[in-house]
Every structure is written in C-alpha cells, then in structure tokens.
Amino acid sequence: METKAATSIFESLSSSWRLEAFRLLVKQGPEGMVAGDIASALDIAPSSLSFHLKALAHAGMVTVEQEGRFQRYRANIPLMLDLIAYLTEECCSGNPGKCVDLRAASSCADALLPPILPKQAKS
Amino acid sequence: METKAATSIFESLSSSWRLEAFRLLVKQGPEGMVAGDIASALDIAPSSLSFHLKALAHAGMVTVEQEGRFQRYRANIPLMLDLIAYLTEECCSGNPGKCVDLRAASSCADALLPPILPKQAKS
DNA sequence: ACAACTATTCAACAATTATGGAAACGATGC
DNA sequence: GCATCGTTTCCATAATTGTTGAATAGTTGT
C-alpha cells in the first residue's frame, strides 16, 4: 500500500461520523446497509452523511451498490486488512527476536475475499 | 477504546508527514529516534515536524522522553494494536460462521508490552 | 555566565474541511 | 406522466488544519 492511499484511508476514518458509519458497516458484514438506515442509526442529516460516505468511498473503505432507489453501502474488509498490514509491517525491524508476524489472520477475510491479500508471507 | 480516542488516532495518521514519522518509529522499535534524526530522515522543517509529532503524541501514538538535549520519540505499539482491535471488533457480527477472531497476535507486543491488552476474549 | 545546540512555541497567513438547507437527480408505483 | 421517495449535489458559511520563519526555552560544555 502506498502512503497516499493510507493517509486517505486514515483521513476517512478521522471523523466521528465516518468512523461510526464504517464500524457500523463492519459490524453489518456482507449485508451492508442502505444510506437511509445509516442516517437513522447515526442520527445525522442526509446531506451530511452523504458527504462523509463519499469520503469513505473515495478512500475505498466502503463500496456502494444501487438497489432500487436505495444505495447500499458495504465495508471493504480486505482493504481494512491491507491497512492493518501496512501499519504493522516492518515493526521493530532489526530486532528479529522481538517481532515475528503481526499480520492479522481473519476468517472474515476468508469469507469475503476473492484471491486478495497476496501479501508476501514474510519468513 | 472510545470513538473519540480512535478518531484522534486516525486523524494523527492522516497526514503524510505524520504517517511516515510513525512508521519510521514503528520500524525503529524500542530504540526510537530523536527529533532531529526524524527531521533529517523525512527532510522536513523542524518546526513543522514538531507540530506533527505533537499531534501524534497528543493522540498517544508516540511517546517522548528527554535525553540530554534531545527528545527521543517512540511508537506506542500497544496502542496501535488496541486500535486494530477496535477497528476489527464485531466484524460481521451475526455471521459467526464467517467471522471468528481478527485480533492480531504480535510478538512485538510480547516484547514491548507490560500487561496491556486485557481485551475481552470475544466468545 | 556565555555560546552552541536541540527542539518547541508563536503568529500570521493560506488552504482545507464540515455543516445544513434547498435544489436536483434517478427510481418506483399509481 | 406525475407524485413520491431516497439520496446526492450545490451553495454559502463556519471552523479547523498546515506552513513558514522568528523568537523562546532547556541542556551542555567551556
């Protein structure tokens, strides 16, 4: 992952509205949620939520799918895991005894991902 | 972790300077780095780096220790792991078959942490 | 006490981001 | 086709954040 992409993601999670929305979607899993339900759950003005969801979508942290007149949002779990890997990679380099492998193993990933996360296995 | 603390952390990682500085410190491990060396490594104006390190410190992501006339900064690895746990907790709730346990296991944590991360084990 | 060194604080300015209401857009059902 | 519904876009305004260089503060060695 590139720095620019990572900062974009962190920026997208740096507001309470956006973080709450994303966590709601993570909790919801593959089912996702439509915009109106998110707005109700968070008690936020629709235009404001739209602004924030757009930021999350631009960072890639959520996906949108049209569903009739609704917009269904889903958390991008694979990207979340990529971010975690990015954040923790090379942790304590030079102290091999202290740092082994931080990469998260996720059954959520197993359930949701195609052949993503080809990440090098780090000996 | 509370939402407010989490957004503060994400905000602290949402600028390129701050993310690069933090990653540098993660890489450096327990040894940390003094401010001047960070500034040299990133090629950033001292006052600007100070501004960003202050943001990271305020969020708790780095610690500072005076060392003679230097200020030594270190990444707060335990907090980083807390953040990861916060981000991934309750992932796909309601789909127990899909989501088991995302919590990262870190030997870095083992090396650095006191008795931190008492996190509930999530049934 | 003084000078050199490291780092932070300050202040002014520039740039970006957040907000909510109104308008617009696309989809649906009568 | 028209009214309705869900959502986004637009707009003006308010608030926050980032950047520089100069000034300040603390530490060390002479």
Coordinates of C-alpha atoms (C1' of nucleotides) in Angstrom, one line a residue:
Chain A
M1 CA 0.0 0.0 0.0
E2 CA 1.2 3.5 -0.8
T3 CA 1.5 6.3 1.7
K4 CA -1.0 8.4 -0.2
A5 CA -3.6 5.6 -0.1
A6 CA -3.0 5.0 3.6
T7 CA -3.3 8.7 4.5
S8 CA -6.5 8.9 2.5
I9 CA -7.9 6.0 4.5
F10 CA -6.8 7.4 7.8
E11 CA -8.3 10.7 6.9
S12 CA -11.5 8.9 6.0
L13 CA -11.7 7.4 9.5
S14 CA -10.7 10.6 11.3
S15 CA -14.2 12.0 11.8
S16 CA -16.6 10.6 14.3
W17 CA -19.4 10.3 11.8
R18 CA -17.3 8.4 9.3
L19 CA -15.7 6.1 11.9
E20 CA -19.1 5.3 13.3
A21 CA -20.5 4.7 9.9
F22 CA -17.6 2.4 8.9
R23 CA -17.8 0.5 12.2
L24 CA -21.5 0.0 11.7
L25 CA -20.8 -1.4 8.2
V26 CA -18.1 -3.7 9.5
K27 CA -20.5 -5.0 12.1
Q28 CA -23.1 -5.5 9.5
G29 CA -20.8 -7.6 7.3
P30 CA -21.6 -8.6 3.8
E31 CA -25.2 -7.5 4.1
G32 CA -24.2 -3.8 4.4
M33 CA -26.7 -1.1 5.0
V34 CA -28.7 1.4 2.9
A35 CA -27.9 5.1 3.3
G36 CA -31.2 5.9 5.0
D37 CA -30.7 3.3 7.6
I38 CA -27.2 4.5 8.4
A39 CA -28.5 8.1 8.7
S40 CA -31.2 6.8 11.1
A41 CA -28.8 4.8 13.1
L42 CA -26.4 7.7 13.5
D43 CA -29.0 10.4 13.6
I44 CA -27.2 12.6 11.1
A45 CA -28.6 14.9 8.3
P46 CA -28.8 13.0 5.0
S47 CA -26.7 15.5 3.1
S48 CA -24.0 15.4 5.8
L49 CA -24.0 11.6 5.8
S50 CA -23.7 11.6 2.0
F51 CA -20.7 13.9 2.3
H52 CA -19.0 11.5 4.7
L53 CA -19.9 8.3 2.9
K54 CA -18.4 9.9 -0.2
A55 CA -15.2 10.4 1.6
L56 CA -15.1 6.8 2.8
A57 CA -15.9 5.6 -0.7
H58 CA -13.2 7.8 -2.2
A59 CA -10.7 6.2 0.1
G60 CA -12.1 2.8 -0.9
M61 CA -13.2 1.9 2.6
V62 CA -16.8 1.4 1.6
T63 CA -18.4 0.3 -1.6
V64 CA -21.8 1.4 -3.0
E65 CA -24.3 -0.6 -4.9
Q66 CA -27.6 0.7 -6.2
E67 CA -30.5 -1.3 -5.1
G68 CA -33.8 0.1 -6.4
R69 CA -34.0 3.6 -5.1
F70 CA -31.6 2.8 -2.3
Q71 CA -27.9 2.9 -2.1
R72 CA -26.4 0.0 -0.3
Y73 CA -23.1 0.5 1.4
R74 CA -20.6 -2.1 2.5
A75 CA -17.3 -2.0 4.4
N76 CA -14.3 -3.0 2.4
I77 CA -12.9 -5.5 4.8
P78 CA -10.0 -6.6 2.6
L79 CA -8.8 -3.0 2.4
M80 CA -9.1 -2.7 6.1
L81 CA -6.8 -5.7 6.5
D82 CA -4.4 -4.3 4.0
L83 CA -4.3 -1.2 6.0
I84 CA -3.5 -3.1 9.2
A85 CA -0.8 -5.0 7.4
Y86 CA 0.7 -1.7 6.2
L87 CA 0.6 -0.2 9.6
T88 CA 2.3 -3.1 11.3
E89 CA 4.8 -4.2 8.6
E90 CA 8.5 -3.9 9.5
C91 CA 7.6 -3.5 13.1
C92 CA 10.8 -3.4 15.1
S93 CA 12.9 -4.3 12.2
G94 CA 16.4 -5.2 13.3
N95 CA 15.1 -7.0 16.4
P96 CA 14.0 -10.3 14.8
G97 CA 13.7 -11.9 18.2
K98 CA 11.1 -9.4 19.3
C99 CA 9.0 -9.1 16.2
V100 CA 7.7 -12.1 14.4
D101 CA 4.5 -11.8 12.5
L102 CA 1.8 -9.3 13.1
R103 CA -0.3 -9.9 10.1
A104 CA -3.8 -10.5 11.1
A105 CA -5.5 -13.7 10.1
S106 CA -9.2 -13.2 9.5
S107 CA -11.9 -15.6 8.8
C108 CA -13.9 -12.6 7.9
A109 CA -11.3 -12.2 5.1
D110 CA -11.7 -15.9 4.2
A111 CA -15.4 -15.4 3.9
L112 CA -15.4 -12.1 1.9
L113 CA -12.3 -12.2 -0.2
P114 CA -11.6 -13.4 -3.6
P115 CA -7.9 -14.0 -4.1
I116 CA -7.0 -10.8 -2.4
L117 CA -4.2 -10.2 0.1
P118 CA -1.4 -12.0 -1.8
K119 CA 0.8 -10.3 0.7
Q120 CA 4.3 -11.8 1.0
A121 CA 4.4 -14.3 3.7
K122 CA 7.4 -12.8 5.5
S123 CA 9.7 -15.5 6.6
Chain B
M1 CA -11.3 2.2 23.0
E2 CA -13.6 5.2 22.7
T3 CA -14.6 6.7 19.4
K4 CA -13.1 10.0 20.4
A5 CA -9.7 8.4 21.1
A6 CA -9.9 6.4 17.8
T7 CA -10.7 9.4 15.7
S8 CA -7.9 11.3 17.3
I9 CA -5.5 8.5 16.4
F10 CA -6.8 8.3 12.8
E11 CA -6.5 12.0 12.5
S12 CA -2.9 11.7 13.7
L13 CA -2.1 9.3 11.0
S14 CA -4.0 11.2 8.2
S15 CA -1.1 13.3 7.1
S16 CA 1.8 12.0 5.1
W17 CA 4.4 13.5 7.4
R18 CA 2.8 12.0 10.5
L19 CA 2.2 8.6 9.0
E20 CA 5.8 8.5 7.7
A21 CA 7.1 9.6 11.0
F22 CA 5.1 7.0 12.9
R23 CA 6.1 4.2 10.5
L24 CA 9.7 5.2 10.9
L25 CA 9.3 4.8 14.6
V26 CA 7.5 1.5 14.4
K27 CA 10.3 0.3 12.2
Q28 CA 12.8 1.6 14.7
G29 CA 11.1 -0.3 17.6
P30 CA 12.0 0.2 21.2
E31 CA 15.1 2.2 20.3
G32 CA 13.0 5.1 18.9
M33 CA 14.6 8.1 17.3
V34 CA 15.4 11.7 18.4
A35 CA 13.6 14.5 16.7
G36 CA 16.5 15.8 14.7
D37 CA 17.1 12.4 13.1
I38 CA 13.4 12.1 12.2
A39 CA 13.6 15.5 10.6
S40 CA 16.7 14.5 8.6
A41 CA 15.1 11.2 7.5
L42 CA 11.9 12.9 6.4
D43 CA 13.5 16.1 5.2
I44 CA 11.0 18.3 6.9
A45 CA 11.4 21.7 8.7
P46 CA 12.0 21.2 12.4
S47 CA 9.0 23.4 13.5
S48 CA 6.8 21.5 11.1
L49 CA 7.9 18.1 12.4
S50 CA 7.4 19.4 16.0
F51 CA 3.9 20.3 15.1
H52 CA 3.2 16.9 13.7
L53 CA 4.9 14.9 16.5
K54 CA 2.9 16.9 18.9
A55 CA -0.3 15.7 17.2
L56 CA 0.9 12.1 17.3
A57 CA 1.8 12.5 21.0
H58 CA -1.5 14.0 21.8
A59 CA -3.2 11.1 20.2
G60 CA -0.9 8.8 22.2
M61 CA 0.7 7.2 19.2
V62 CA 4.1 8.2 20.2
T63 CA 5.8 8.9 23.5
V64 CA 8.6 11.4 24.2
E65 CA 11.5 11.1 26.6
Q66 CA 14.0 13.7 27.2
E67 CA 17.6 12.6 26.6
G68 CA 20.1 15.3 27.3
R69 CA 19.2 18.0 24.9
F70 CA 17.5 15.6 22.6
Q71 CA 13.9 14.4 22.5
R72 CA 13.6 10.7 21.9
Y73 CA 10.3 9.6 20.3
R74 CA 9.0 6.1 20.3
A75 CA 5.9 4.5 18.7
N76 CA 3.3 3.3 21.1
I77 CA 2.9 -0.2 19.7
P78 CA 0.3 -1.4 22.3
L79 CA -2.0 1.5 21.3
M80 CA -1.5 0.6 17.7
L81 CA -2.7 -2.9 18.5
D82 CA -5.6 -1.6 20.5
L83 CA -6.6 0.5 17.5
I84 CA -6.5 -2.5 15.3
A85 CA -8.6 -4.5 17.7
Y86 CA -11.1 -1.6 17.9
L87 CA -11.3 -1.4 14.1
T88 CA -11.9 -5.1 13.6
E89 CA -14.1 -5.9 16.7
E90 CA -17.5 -7.1 16.0
C91 CA -16.7 -7.7 12.4
C92 CA -19.6 -9.4 10.6
S93 CA -21.5 -9.9 13.9
G94 CA -24.4 -12.2 13.3
N95 CA -22.4 -14.3 10.9
P96 CA -20.5 -16.4 13.4
G97 CA -19.5 -18.9 10.7
K98 CA -17.8 -16.2 8.7
C99 CA -16.1 -14.2 11.4
V100 CA -14.0 -15.8 14.1
D101 CA -11.2 -13.8 15.6
L102 CA -9.4 -11.0 13.9
R103 CA -7.3 -9.9 16.8
A104 CA -3.7 -9.7 15.8
A105 CA -1.2 -11.7 17.7
S106 CA 2.1 -9.8 17.9
S107 CA 5.4 -10.9 19.2
C108 CA 6.2 -7.2 19.1
A109 CA 3.5 -6.8 21.6
D110 CA 5.0 -9.6 23.7
A111 CA 8.3 -7.8 23.6
L112 CA 7.1 -4.4 24.4
L113 CA 4.0 -4.7 26.5
P114 CA 3.5 -4.8 30.1
P115 CA 0.2 -6.5 30.9
I116 CA -1.6 -4.5 28.3
L117 CA -4.4 -5.6 26.0
P118 CA -6.6 -7.3 28.6
K119 CA -9.3 -7.1 25.9
Q120 CA -12.3 -9.3 26.4
A121 CA -11.8 -12.6 24.6
K122 CA -15.0 -12.3 22.5
S123 CA -16.9 -15.5 22.6
Chain C
dA1 C1' 28.0 33.5 32.6
dC2 C1' 28.3 32.5 27.9
dA3 C1' 27.9 30.4 23.5
dA4 C1' 26.4 26.5 20.9
dC5 C1' 23.0 23.2 20.2
dT6 C1' 18.3 20.9 20.1
dA7 C1' 13.7 21.4 19.9
dT8 C1' 9.3 23.8 20.7
dT9 C1' 6.2 27.7 20.6
dC10 C1' 4.3 31.7 18.5
dA11 C1' 1.9 34.4 14.9
dA12 C1' 0.2 35.4 10.5
dC13 C1' -1.4 33.6 6.6
dA14 C1' -3.1 30.1 3.3
dA15 C1' -5.6 26.1 2.4
dT16 C1' -8.8 22.6 3.5
dT17 C1' -12.8 20.5 5.6
dA18 C1' -17.6 20.4 7.8
dT19 C1' -22.4 21.8 8.0
dG20 C1' -27.3 22.1 6.8
dG21 C1' -31.0 23.6 3.7
dA22 C1' -32.6 23.9 -0.9
dA23 C1' -32.5 22.1 -5.3
dA24 C1' -31.7 18.3 -8.4
dC25 C1' -31.5 13.6 -9.8
dG26 C1' -32.9 8.9 -10.5
dA27 C1' -36.1 5.1 -9.4
dT28 C1' -40.7 3.5 -8.3
dG29 C1' -45.7 3.0 -8.3
dC30 C1' -50.2 4.8 -9.3
Chain D
dG1 C1' -46.9 11.4 -16.8
dC2 C1' -47.0 12.7 -12.3
dA3 C1' -46.2 12.5 -7.4
dT4 C1' -43.3 10.3 -4.2
dC5 C1' -39.3 8.5 -2.1
dG6 C1' -34.3 8.0 -1.3
dT7 C1' -30.2 10.1 -1.9
dT8 C1' -26.8 13.3 -3.7
dT9 C1' -25.1 17.8 -5.2
dC10 C1' -24.7 22.6 -4.7
dC11 C1' -24.0 26.7 -2.1
dA12 C1' -22.7 29.8 1.5
dT13 C1' -20.8 29.9 5.7
dA14 C1' -18.1 28.5 9.8
dA15 C1' -14.4 26.1 11.7
dT16 C1' -10.2 23.6 11.6
dT17 C1' -5.6 22.5 10.0
dG18 C1' -0.9 23.2 7.8
dT19 C1' 3.1 26.1 6.8
dT20 C1' 6.8 29.1 7.4
dG21 C1' 10.4 31.9 10.0
dA22 C1' 11.5 34.2 14.1
dA23 C1' 11.5 34.1 18.9
dT24 C1' 11.8 31.2 23.0
dA25 C1' 13.2 27.6 26.3
dG26 C1' 16.0 23.9 28.1
dT27 C1' 20.7 21.4 28.1
dT28 C1' 25.6 21.0 27.7
dG29 C1' 30.5 22.3 27.7
dT30 C1' 33.9 26.0 28.4

